[in-house]
XYZ file of C-alpha atoms in Angstrom:
237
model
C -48.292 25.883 50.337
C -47.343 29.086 48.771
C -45.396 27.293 45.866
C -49.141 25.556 45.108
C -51.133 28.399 45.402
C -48.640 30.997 43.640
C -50.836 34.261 42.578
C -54.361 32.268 42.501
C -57.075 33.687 44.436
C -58.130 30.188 45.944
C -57.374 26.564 45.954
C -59.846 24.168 47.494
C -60.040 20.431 47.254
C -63.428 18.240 46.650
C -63.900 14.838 46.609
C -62.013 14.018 49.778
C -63.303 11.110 52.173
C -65.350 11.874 55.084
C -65.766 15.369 53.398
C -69.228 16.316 52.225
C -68.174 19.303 50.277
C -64.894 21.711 49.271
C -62.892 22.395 52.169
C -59.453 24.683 51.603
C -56.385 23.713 50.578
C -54.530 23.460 53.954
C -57.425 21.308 55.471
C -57.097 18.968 52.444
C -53.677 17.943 52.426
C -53.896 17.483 56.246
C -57.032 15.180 55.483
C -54.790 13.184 52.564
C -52.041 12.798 55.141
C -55.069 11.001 57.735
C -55.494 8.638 54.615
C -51.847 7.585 54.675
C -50.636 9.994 52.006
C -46.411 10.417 53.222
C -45.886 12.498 49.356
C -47.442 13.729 46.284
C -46.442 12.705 42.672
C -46.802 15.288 39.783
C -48.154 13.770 36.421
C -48.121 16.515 33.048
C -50.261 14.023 30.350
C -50.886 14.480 26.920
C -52.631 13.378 24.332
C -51.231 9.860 23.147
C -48.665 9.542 26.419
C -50.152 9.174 30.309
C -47.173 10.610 31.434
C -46.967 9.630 35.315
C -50.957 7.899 35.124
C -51.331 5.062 36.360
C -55.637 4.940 35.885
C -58.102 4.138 36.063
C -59.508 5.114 32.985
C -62.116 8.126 34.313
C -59.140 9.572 36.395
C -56.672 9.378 33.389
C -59.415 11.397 31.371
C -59.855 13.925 33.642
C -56.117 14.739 33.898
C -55.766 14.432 30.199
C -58.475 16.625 29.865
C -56.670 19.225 32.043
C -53.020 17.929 31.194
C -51.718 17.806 34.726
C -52.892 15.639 37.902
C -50.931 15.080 40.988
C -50.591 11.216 42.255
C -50.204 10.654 46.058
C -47.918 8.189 47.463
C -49.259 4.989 49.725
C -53.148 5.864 49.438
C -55.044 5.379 46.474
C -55.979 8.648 45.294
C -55.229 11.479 42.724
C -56.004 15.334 42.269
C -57.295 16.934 38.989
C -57.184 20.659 38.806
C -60.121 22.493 37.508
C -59.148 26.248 36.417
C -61.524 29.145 36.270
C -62.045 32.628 36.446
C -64.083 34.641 38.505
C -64.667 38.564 39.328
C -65.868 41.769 37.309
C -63.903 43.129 34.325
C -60.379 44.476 35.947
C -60.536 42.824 38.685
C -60.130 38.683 37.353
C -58.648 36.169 39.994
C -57.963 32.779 39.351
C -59.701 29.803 41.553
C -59.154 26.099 41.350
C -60.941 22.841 42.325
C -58.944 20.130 42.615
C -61.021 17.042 42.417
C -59.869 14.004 44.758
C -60.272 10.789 42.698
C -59.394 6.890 43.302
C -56.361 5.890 41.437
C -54.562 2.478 40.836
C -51.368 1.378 42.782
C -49.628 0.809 39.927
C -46.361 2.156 39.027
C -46.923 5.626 36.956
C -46.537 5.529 33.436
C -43.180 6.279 31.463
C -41.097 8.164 34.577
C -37.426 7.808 34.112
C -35.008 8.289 36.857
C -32.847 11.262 36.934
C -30.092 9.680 35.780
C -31.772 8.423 32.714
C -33.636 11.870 32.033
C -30.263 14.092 32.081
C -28.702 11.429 29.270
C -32.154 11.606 27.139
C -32.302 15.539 27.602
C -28.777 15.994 26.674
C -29.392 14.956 23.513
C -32.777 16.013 23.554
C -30.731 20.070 23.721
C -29.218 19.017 20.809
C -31.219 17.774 18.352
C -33.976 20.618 19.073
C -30.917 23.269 18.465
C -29.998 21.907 15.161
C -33.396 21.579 13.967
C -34.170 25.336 15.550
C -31.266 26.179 13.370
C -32.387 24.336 10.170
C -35.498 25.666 10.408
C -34.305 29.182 11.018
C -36.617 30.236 14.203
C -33.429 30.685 16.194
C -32.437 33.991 14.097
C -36.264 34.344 13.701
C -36.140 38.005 15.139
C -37.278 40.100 18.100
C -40.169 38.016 19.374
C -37.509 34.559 19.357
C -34.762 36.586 21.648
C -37.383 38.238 23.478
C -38.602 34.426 24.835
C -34.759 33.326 25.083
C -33.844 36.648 27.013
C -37.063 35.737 29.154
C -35.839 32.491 30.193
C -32.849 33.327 31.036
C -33.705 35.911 33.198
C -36.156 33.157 34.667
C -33.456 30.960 35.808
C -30.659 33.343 36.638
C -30.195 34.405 40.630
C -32.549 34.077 43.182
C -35.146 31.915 39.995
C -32.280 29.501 39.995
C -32.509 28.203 43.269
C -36.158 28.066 43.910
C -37.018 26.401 40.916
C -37.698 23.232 43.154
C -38.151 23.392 46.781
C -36.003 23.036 49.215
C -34.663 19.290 50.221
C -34.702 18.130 46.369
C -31.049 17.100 44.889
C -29.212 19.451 43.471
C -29.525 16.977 40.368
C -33.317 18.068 39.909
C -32.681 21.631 39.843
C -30.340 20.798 36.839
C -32.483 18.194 35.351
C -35.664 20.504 35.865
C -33.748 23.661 34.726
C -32.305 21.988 31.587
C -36.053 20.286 30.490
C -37.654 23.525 31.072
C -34.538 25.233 28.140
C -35.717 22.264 26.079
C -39.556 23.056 26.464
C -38.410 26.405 25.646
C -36.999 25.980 22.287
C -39.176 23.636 21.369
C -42.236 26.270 22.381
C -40.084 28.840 19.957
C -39.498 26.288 16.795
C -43.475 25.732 17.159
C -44.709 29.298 17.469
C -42.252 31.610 16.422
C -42.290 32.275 12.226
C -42.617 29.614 9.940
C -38.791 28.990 8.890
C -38.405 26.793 6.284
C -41.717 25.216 6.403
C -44.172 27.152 4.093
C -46.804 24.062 3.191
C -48.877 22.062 5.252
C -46.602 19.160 4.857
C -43.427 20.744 5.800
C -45.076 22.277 8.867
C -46.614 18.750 9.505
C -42.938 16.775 9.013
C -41.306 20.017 11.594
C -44.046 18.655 14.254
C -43.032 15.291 14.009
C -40.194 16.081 14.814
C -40.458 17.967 17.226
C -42.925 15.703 19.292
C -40.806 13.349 20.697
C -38.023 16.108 21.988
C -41.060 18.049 23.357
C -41.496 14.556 25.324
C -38.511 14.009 26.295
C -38.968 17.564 27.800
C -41.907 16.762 29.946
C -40.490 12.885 30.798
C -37.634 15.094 32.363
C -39.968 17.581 34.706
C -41.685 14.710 35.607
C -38.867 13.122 37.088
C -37.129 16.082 38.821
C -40.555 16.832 39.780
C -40.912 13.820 41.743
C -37.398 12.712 42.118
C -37.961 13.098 46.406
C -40.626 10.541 46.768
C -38.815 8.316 44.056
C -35.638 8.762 46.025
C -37.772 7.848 49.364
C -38.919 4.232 47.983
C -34.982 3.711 47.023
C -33.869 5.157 50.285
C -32.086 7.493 49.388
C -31.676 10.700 51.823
C-alpha cells in the first residue's frame, strides 16, 4: 500500500461496483479482490502505442490521456489515475482518483516477456549511448552529470533492492533497473543542450531516433512491472 501511495496526501478509488461513491484506497482493492481480481497489471501508454491496453476505446483514452492505467487480472476492469493538487500556498499535497472502468479480456498490447525485454534493452543501452555521444549531450556539462550522478545514487544501496517489491525475480529488478538507465539517457539526449542539432530538422531527425529506444524503454518497465502475474498464468513460482 505504501509503495502506491508514496508521499501523496490521498488515494481513493471511484467507479467500483456496488459502490455509490469514492471509498479509500484500502477498501478498494479489498472490493476488486470480491470481484475476482487475484493481481494488478501496470500499463504506461503513449501517444501512437497502447502499451499494456487492451480497450475498449473510452478506457484506452482515459489512460492515454493520463499515460498510465493499471489492468487487473481475471475481472474485467481497469484503473485510471486522476492527479491534482489541493491546499493553500506552502502547504500543496497531492490527491488522486483512480477511476474503476470496464476493460476487455484481451491480451494487453505489445508486453514482451523478460527474456525478450533484457535482449531488446541491451541494445536499446547501446544505440542511445552512441547517439548521446554523437550528439554530444553526454559531455553536455553540469546539468547532464548532475541527472547521471542522480540516478545512480537512485539505484545504488538500499534504492537497489526496493526498486520492485518483494517476491518479483531477481530478473525484474535488472530488467526494471536497466530500462529505467535507458529512460534516463534518453530523458538527457532530449532535454539537455542541443548538441549537434541546431535546426528544426536536425532536432526533428534526433527525435526519431530516439522514439523507438525511448519505447523500448517503457516495453521493458512494463514487463518487469508485471512480470509476477505474467509468471502466475505460466506457473512459474
Amino acid at each position: 500500500m505504501l509503495a502506491i501511495v508514496g508521499e501523496d496526501a490521498v488515494h481513493r478509488v471511484e467507479g467500483l461496483p456496488g459502490e455509490s461513491g469514492q471509498v479509500g484506497l484500502t477498501l478498494g482493492l479489498g472490493r476488486l479482490r470480491t470481484l475476482g481480481v487475484t493481481g494488478l497489471r501496470v500499463a504506461l501508454p503513449a501517444p501512437g502505442h497502447p502499451l499494456g491496453l487492451s480497450g475498449p476505446p473510452e478506457f484506452n483514452a482515459r489512460a492515454l490521456d493520463a499515460e498510465e492505467a493499471v489492468v487487473c487480472h481475471d475481472a474485467a476492469f481497469g484503473l485510471v489515475p486522476e492527479v491534482s493538487e489541493a491546499g493553500p500556498e506552502g502547504d500543496v499535497h497531492v490527491e488522486v482518483v483512480w477511476h474503476c472502468l470496464p476493460v476487455r479480456e484481451t491480451p494487453p498490447a505489445d508486453v514482451p516477456s523478460l527474456g525478450e525485454a533484457e535482449r531488446e534493452l541491451a541494445e536499446a543501452l547501446r544505440e542511445a549511448t552512441e547517439l548521446l555521444s554523437r550528439l554530444d549531450v553526454a559531455g553536455s556539462g553540469p546539468v547532464a552529470e548532475a541527472a547521471i550522478d542522480a540516478y545512480r545514487a537512485r539505484v545504488d544501496g538500499a534504492a537497489r533492492s526496493a526498486s520492485l517489491a518483494p517476491g518479483y525475480p531477481p530478473r525484474a529488478v535488472l530488467v526494471l533497473e536497466l530500462a529505467q538507465r535507458v529512460g534516463l539517457l534518453v530523458s538527457l539526449a532530449y532535454e539537455n543542450g542541443q548538441g549537434g542539432a541546431v535546426s528544426a530538422s536536425e532536432m526533428a531527425a534526433r527525435a526519431e531516433v530516439l522514439r523507438p529506444v525511448e519505447r523500448t524503454a517503457r516495453r521493458a518497465q512494463v514487463a518487469a512491472y508485471n512480470s509476477v502475474v505474467e509468471g502466475r498464468e505460466r506457473g512459474v513460482r
